CSV table of N, CA, C and O in Angstrom, one decimal:
chain,number,residue,atom,x,y,z
S,1,UNK,N,54.0,88.3,-5.5
S,1,UNK,CA,54.1,89.7,-5.8
S,1,UNK,C,55.5,90.2,-5.5
S,1,UNK,O,56.1,89.9,-4.4
S,2,UNK,N,56.2,90.8,-6.5
S,2,UNK,CA,57.5,91.2,-6.3
S,2,UNK,C,57.5,92.8,-6.0
S,2,UNK,O,56.6,93.5,-6.5
S,3,UNK,N,58.5,93.2,-5.3
S,3,UNK,CA,58.6,94.6,-5.0
S,3,UNK,C,60.0,95.1,-5.5
S,3,UNK,O,60.9,94.3,-5.6
S,4,UNK,N,60.1,96.4,-5.8
S,4,UNK,CA,61.3,96.9,-6.3
S,4,UNK,C,62.2,97.3,-5.2
S,4,UNK,O,63.4,97.7,-5.4
S,5,UNK,N,61.7,97.3,-3.9
S,5,UNK,CA,62.5,97.7,-2.8
S,5,UNK,C,62.7,96.6,-1.8
S,5,UNK,O,61.8,95.9,-1.5
S,6,UNK,N,63.9,96.4,-1.4
S,6,UNK,CA,64.3,95.3,-0.5
S,6,UNK,C,64.0,95.8,0.9
S,6,UNK,O,64.7,96.6,1.5
S,7,UNK,N,63.0,95.2,1.6
S,7,UNK,CA,62.7,95.5,3.0
S,7,UNK,C,62.5,94.2,3.7
S,7,UNK,O,62.2,93.2,3.2
S,8,UNK,N,62.6,94.4,5.1
S,8,UNK,CA,62.3,93.2,5.9
S,8,UNK,C,60.8,93.1,6.0
S,8,UNK,O,60.0,94.1,6.1
S,9,UNK,N,60.3,91.9,6.0
S,9,UNK,CA,58.9,91.6,6.0
S,9,UNK,C,58.3,91.8,7.4
S,9,UNK,O,58.8,91.4,8.4
S,10,UNK,N,57.1,92.5,7.4
S,10,UNK,CA,56.4,92.7,8.7
S,10,UNK,C,55.4,91.5,8.9
S,10,UNK,O,55.0,91.3,10.1
S,11,UNK,N,55.0,90.9,7.9
S,11,UNK,CA,54.0,89.8,8.0
S,11,UNK,C,54.6,88.4,7.9
S,11,UNK,O,54.1,87.5,8.6
S,12,UNK,N,55.6,88.2,7.1
S,12,UNK,CA,56.2,86.9,7.0
S,12,UNK,C,57.6,86.9,7.7
S,12,UNK,O,58.6,86.9,7.1
S,13,UNK,N,57.5,86.9,9.0
S,13,UNK,CA,58.7,87.1,9.9
S,13,UNK,C,58.7,86.0,10.9
S,13,UNK,O,57.7,85.7,11.6
S,14,UNK,N,59.9,85.4,11.1
S,14,UNK,CA,60.1,84.4,12.2
S,14,UNK,C,61.0,85.0,13.3
S,14,UNK,O,60.8,84.9,14.4
S,15,UNK,N,62.1,85.7,12.8
S,15,UNK,CA,63.0,86.4,13.8
S,15,UNK,C,63.0,87.9,13.5
S,15,UNK,O,62.5,88.7,14.3
S,16,UNK,N,63.5,88.2,12.3
S,16,UNK,CA,63.6,89.6,12.0
S,16,UNK,C,63.0,90.0,10.7
S,16,UNK,O,63.0,91.2,10.3
S,17,UNK,N,62.5,89.1,10.0
S,17,UNK,CA,61.8,89.4,8.7
S,17,UNK,C,62.7,89.4,7.5
S,17,UNK,O,62.3,89.8,6.4
S,18,UNK,N,64.0,89.1,7.7
S,18,UNK,CA,65.0,89.2,6.6
S,18,UNK,C,64.7,88.1,5.5
S,18,UNK,O,64.6,88.5,4.3
S,19,UNK,N,64.5,86.9,5.9
S,19,UNK,CA,64.2,85.9,4.9
S,19,UNK,C,62.9,86.1,4.2
S,19,UNK,O,62.8,85.9,2.9
S,20,UNK,N,61.9,86.6,4.9
S,20,UNK,CA,60.6,86.9,4.2
S,20,UNK,C,60.7,88.1,3.3
S,20,UNK,O,60.1,88.1,2.2
S,21,UNK,N,61.5,89.0,3.6
S,21,UNK,CA,61.8,90.2,2.7
S,21,UNK,C,62.6,89.8,1.5
S,21,UNK,O,62.3,90.2,0.4
S,22,UNK,N,63.6,89.0,1.7
S,22,UNK,CA,64.4,88.5,0.5
S,22,UNK,C,63.5,87.6,-0.4
S,22,UNK,O,63.6,87.7,-1.6
S,23,UNK,N,62.7,86.8,0.2
S,23,UNK,CA,61.8,85.9,-0.6
S,23,UNK,C,60.8,86.8,-1.4
S,23,UNK,O,60.6,86.5,-2.6
S,24,UNK,N,60.2,87.8,-0.8
S,24,UNK,CA,59.3,88.7,-1.6
S,24,UNK,C,60.0,89.4,-2.7
S,24,UNK,O,59.5,89.6,-3.8
S,25,UNK,N,61.2,89.9,-2.4
S,25,UNK,CA,62.0,90.6,-3.4
S,25,UNK,C,62.3,89.8,-4.6
S,25,UNK,O,62.2,90.3,-5.7
S,26,UNK,N,62.7,88.5,-4.4
S,26,UNK,CA,63.1,87.7,-5.5
S,26,UNK,C,61.9,86.8,-6.0
S,26,UNK,O,62.1,86.1,-7.0
S,27,UNK,N,60.8,86.9,-5.4
S,27,UNK,CA,59.6,86.3,-5.9
S,27,UNK,C,59.6,84.8,-5.7
S,27,UNK,O,59.1,84.0,-6.5
S,28,UNK,N,60.2,84.3,-4.6
S,28,UNK,CA,60.2,82.9,-4.3
S,28,UNK,C,59.6,82.7,-2.9
S,28,UNK,O,59.3,83.6,-2.2
S,29,UNK,N,59.4,81.4,-2.5
S,29,UNK,CA,58.8,81.1,-1.2
S,29,UNK,C,59.8,81.3,-0.1
S,29,UNK,O,61.0,81.0,-0.2
S,30,UNK,N,59.3,81.9,1.0
S,30,UNK,CA,60.2,82.2,2.1
S,30,UNK,C,60.8,81.0,2.8
S,30,UNK,O,61.9,81.0,3.3
S,31,UNK,N,60.2,79.8,2.6
S,31,UNK,CA,60.7,78.6,3.2
S,31,UNK,C,62.0,78.2,2.5
S,31,UNK,O,63.0,77.7,3.1
S,32,UNK,N,62.1,78.4,1.2
S,32,UNK,CA,63.3,78.2,0.4
S,32,UNK,C,64.5,79.0,0.9
S,32,UNK,O,65.6,78.6,1.1
S,33,UNK,N,64.2,80.3,1.1
S,33,UNK,CA,65.2,81.2,1.6
S,33,UNK,C,65.7,80.8,3.0
S,33,UNK,O,66.9,80.8,3.3
S,34,UNK,N,64.7,80.4,3.9
S,34,UNK,CA,65.1,80.0,5.2
S,34,UNK,C,66.0,78.7,5.2
S,34,UNK,O,66.9,78.6,5.9
S,35,UNK,N,65.6,77.8,4.3
S,35,UNK,CA,66.4,76.6,4.2
S,35,UNK,C,67.9,76.9,3.7
S,35,UNK,O,68.8,76.3,4.2
S,36,UNK,N,68.0,77.8,2.8
S,36,UNK,CA,69.3,78.3,2.3
S,36,UNK,C,70.1,78.8,3.5
S,36,UNK,O,71.3,78.5,3.6
S,37,UNK,N,69.5,79.7,4.3
S,37,UNK,CA,70.2,80.2,5.5
S,37,UNK,C,70.6,79.1,6.5
S,37,UNK,O,71.6,79.2,7.0
S,38,UNK,N,69.7,78.1,6.7
S,38,UNK,CA,70.0,77.1,7.6
S,38,UNK,C,71.2,76.2,7.1
S,38,UNK,O,72.1,75.9,7.8
S,39,UNK,N,71.2,76.0,5.8
S,39,UNK,CA,72.3,75.2,5.2
S,39,UNK,C,73.6,76.0,5.2
S,39,UNK,O,74.7,75.5,5.4
S,40,UNK,N,73.5,77.3,5.1
S,40,UNK,CA,74.7,78.2,5.1
S,40,UNK,C,75.2,78.3,6.5
S,40,UNK,O,76.4,78.7,6.7
S,41,UNK,N,74.5,78.0,7.5
S,41,UNK,CA,75.0,78.0,8.9
S,41,UNK,C,76.2,77.1,9.0
S,41,UNK,O,77.1,77.3,9.8
S,42,UNK,N,76.2,76.0,8.3
S,42,UNK,CA,77.3,75.1,8.3
S,42,UNK,C,78.6,75.7,7.9
S,42,UNK,O,79.7,75.3,8.3
S,43,UNK,N,78.5,76.7,7.0
S,43,UNK,CA,79.7,77.4,6.6
S,43,UNK,C,80.2,78.5,7.6
S,43,UNK,O,81.3,79.0,7.5
S,44,UNK,N,79.3,78.9,8.5
S,44,UNK,CA,79.6,79.8,9.5
S,44,UNK,C,79.3,81.3,9.2
S,44,UNK,O,79.5,82.2,10.0
S,45,UNK,N,79.0,81.5,7.9
S,45,UNK,CA,78.7,82.9,7.5
S,45,UNK,C,77.3,83.3,7.7
S,45,UNK,O,77.0,84.5,7.8
S,46,UNK,N,76.4,82.4,7.7
S,46,UNK,CA,75.0,82.7,7.7
S,46,UNK,C,74.5,83.6,8.9
S,46,UNK,O,73.8,84.6,8.7
S,47,UNK,N,74.9,83.4,10.1
S,47,UNK,CA,74.5,84.2,11.2
S,47,UNK,C,75.0,85.7,11.0
S,47,UNK,O,74.3,86.6,11.3
S,48,UNK,N,76.3,85.8,10.6
S,48,UNK,CA,76.8,87.2,10.3
S,48,UNK,C,76.1,87.9,9.2
S,48,UNK,O,75.7,89.0,9.4
S,49,UNK,N,75.8,87.2,8.1
S,49,UNK,CA,75.1,87.8,7.0
S,49,UNK,C,73.7,88.2,7.4
S,49,UNK,O,73.2,89.3,7.1
S,50,UNK,N,73.0,87.3,8.2
S,50,UNK,CA,71.7,87.6,8.7
S,50,UNK,C,71.6,88.8,9.5
S,50,UNK,O,70.8,89.7,9.4
S,51,UNK,N,72.6,89.0,10.5
S,51,UNK,CA,72.6,90.1,11.4
S,51,UNK,C,72.9,91.4,10.6
S,51,UNK,O,72.2,92.4,10.8
S,52,UNK,N,73.8,91.3,9.6
S,52,UNK,CA,74.1,92.5,8.8
S,52,UNK,C,72.9,92.9,8.0
S,52,UNK,O,72.5,94.1,7.9
S,53,UNK,N,72.2,92.0,7.4
S,53,UNK,CA,71.0,92.3,6.6
S,53,UNK,C,69.9,92.8,7.5
S,53,UNK,O,69.1,93.7,7.2
S,54,UNK,N,69.8,92.3,8.8
S,54,UNK,CA,68.8,92.7,9.7
S,54,UNK,C,69.0,94.2,10.1
S,54,UNK,O,68.1,95.0,10.2
S,55,UNK,N,70.3,94.6,10.2
S,55,UNK,CA,70.6,96.0,10.5
S,55,UNK,C,70.4,96.9,9.3
S,55,UNK,O,69.9,98.0,9.4
S,56,UNK,N,70.8,96.4,8.1
S,56,UNK,CA,70.8,97.3,6.9
S,56,UNK,C,69.4,97.4,6.3
S,56,UNK,O,69.0,98.5,5.9
S,57,UNK,N,68.6,96.4,6.2
S,57,UNK,CA,67.3,96.4,5.6
S,57,UNK,C,66.3,97.1,6.4
S,57,UNK,O,66.1,96.8,7.6
S,58,UNK,N,65.6,98.1,5.8
S,58,UNK,CA,64.6,98.8,6.5
S,58,UNK,C,63.3,97.9,6.7
S,58,UNK,O,63.1,97.0,5.9
S,59,UNK,N,62.6,98.2,7.8
S,59,UNK,CA,61.4,97.4,8.1
S,59,UNK,C,60.3,97.9,7.1
S,59,UNK,O,60.1,99.0,6.8
S,60,UNK,N,59.5,96.9,6.6
S,60,UNK,CA,58.4,97.2,5.7
S,60,UNK,C,57.3,98.0,6.4
S,60,UNK,O,57.0,97.7,7.6
S,61,UNK,N,56.8,99.0,5.7
S,61,UNK,CA,55.7,99.8,6.3
S,61,UNK,C,54.4,99.1,6.1
S,61,UNK,O,54.1,98.8,5.0
S,62,UNK,N,53.7,98.9,7.2
S,62,UNK,CA,52.4,98.3,7.1
S,62,UNK,C,51.3,99.4,7.2
S,62,UNK,O,51.3,100.2,8.1
S,63,UNK,N,50.4,99.4,6.2
S,63,UNK,CA,49.4,100.4,6.2
S,63,UNK,C,48.1,99.7,6.8
S,63,UNK,O,47.7,98.7,6.3
S,64,UNK,N,47.6,100.3,7.8
S,64,UNK,CA,46.4,99.8,8.5
S,64,UNK,C,45.2,100.6,7.9
S,64,UNK,O,45.2,101.8,8.0
S,65,UNK,N,44.2,99.9,7.4
S,65,UNK,CA,43.0,100.6,6.9
S,65,UNK,C,42.2,101.3,8.0
S,65,UNK,O,42.2,100.7,9.1
S,66,UNK,N,41.6,102.4,7.7
S,66,UNK,CA,40.9,103.1,8.8
S,66,UNK,C,39.7,102.2,9.2
S,66,UNK,O,39.2,101.4,8.4
S,67,UNK,N,39.2,102.3,10.4
S,67,UNK,CA,38.1,101.5,10.8
S,67,UNK,C,36.8,101.9,10.0
S,67,UNK,O,36.6,103.0,9.6
S,68,UNK,N,36.0,100.9,9.8
S,68,UNK,CA,34.7,101.1,9.1
S,68,UNK,C,33.8,102.1,9.8
S,68,UNK,O,33.7,102.0,11.0
S,69,UNK,N,33.3,103.0,9.1
S,69,UNK,CA,32.4,104.0,9.7
S,69,UNK,C,31.1,104.0,9.0
S,69,UNK,O,30.9,103.7,7.9
S,70,UNK,N,30.1,104.4,9.8
S,70,UNK,CA,28.8,104.6,9.3
S,70,UNK,C,28.8,105.7,8.3
S,70,UNK,O,29.2,106.8,8.6
S,71,UNK,N,28.3,105.5,7.0
S,71,UNK,CA,28.4,106.6,6.0
S,71,UNK,C,27.6,107.8,6.4
S,71,UNK,O,27.9,108.9,5.9
S,72,UNK,N,26.6,107.7,7.2
S,72,UNK,CA,25.8,108.9,7.6
S,72,UNK,C,26.5,109.6,8.7
S,72,UNK,O,26.2,110.8,9.0
S,73,UNK,N,27.4,109.0,9.4
S,73,UNK,CA,28.1,109.6,10.5
S,73,UNK,C,27.3,109.6,11.8
S,73,UNK,O,27.7,110.2,12.8
S,74,UNK,N,26.2,108.9,11.8
S,74,UNK,CA,25.4,108.8,13.0
S,74,UNK,C,25.6,107.4,13.7
S,74,UNK,O,25.9,106.4,13.0
S,75,UNK,N,25.3,107.3,14.9
S,75,UNK,CA,25.4,106.1,15.6
S,75,UNK,C,24.1,105.3,15.4
S,75,UNK,O,23.0,105.8,15.4
S,76,UNK,N,24.2,104.0,15.2
S,76,UNK,CA,23.1,103.1,15.1
S,76,UNK,C,22.8,102.4,16.4
S,76,UNK,O,21.7,102.0,16.7
S,77,UNK,N,23.8,102.3,17.2
S,77,UNK,CA,23.7,101.7,18.5
S,77,UNK,C,24.3,102.6,19.6
S,77,UNK,O,25.3,103.3,19.3
S,78,UNK,N,23.8,102.6,20.7
S,78,UNK,CA,24.3,103.4,21.8
S,78,UNK,C,25.7,102.8,22.2
S,78,UNK,O,25.8,101.6,22.5
S,79,UNK,N,26.8,103.5,22.2
S,79,UNK,CA,28.1,103.0,22.5
S,79,UNK,C,28.3,102.5,23.9
S,79,UNK,O,29.1,101.7,24.2
S,80,UNK,N,27.4,102.9,24.8
S,80,UNK,CA,27.5,102.5,26.2
S,80,UNK,C,26.7,101.3,26.6
S,80,UNK,O,27.1,100.5,27.3
S,81,UNK,N,25.4,101.3,26.0
S,81,UNK,CA,24.5,100.2,26.4
S,81,UNK,C,24.4,99.2,25.3
S,81,UNK,O,24.0,98.0,25.6
S,82,UNK,N,24.7,99.5,24.1
S,82,UNK,CA,24.6,98.6,23.0
S,82,UNK,C,23.2,98.5,22.4
S,82,UNK,O,22.9,97.7,21.5
S,83,UNK,N,22.3,99.3,22.9
S,83,UNK,CA,20.9,99.3,22.5
S,83,UNK,C,20.8,100.0,21.1
S,83,UNK,O,21.5,101.0,20.9
S,84,UNK,N,19.9,99.5,20.3
S,84,UNK,CA,19.7,100.1,19.0
S,84,UNK,C,19.0,101.5,19.2
S,84,UNK,O,18.1,101.7,19.9
S,85,UNK,N,19.6,102.5,18.5
S,85,UNK,CA,19.0,103.9,18.6
S,85,UNK,C,18.0,104.2,17.5
S,85,UNK,O,17.0,104.9,17.8
S,86,UNK,N,18.2,103.7,16.3
S,86,UNK,CA,17.2,103.9,15.3
S,86,UNK,C,17.1,102.7,14.4
S,86,UNK,O,17.9,101.8,14.4
S,87,UNK,N,16.0,102.6,13.6
S,87,UNK,CA,15.8,101.5,12.7
S,87,UNK,C,16.3,101.7,11.3
S,87,UNK,O,16.4,102.7,10.7
């Protein structure tokens, strides 16, 4: 899944989510992006680029679904004892 906005990944993160976010943006595996960053460490620029991207890229917003609720709005079990209230 590709996205039109470059954000740090909240779910595919090892340090700051930069590689996971770049991978999602370009539609490739995050392992490939991480390997590129590791190989770039030999040039000396990778840590600086990573830190700059970590500061510049916004964190991905994670939406948490609301908890499942009884459609009738009534309790089926007593929340204190756990005993069944109705059949």
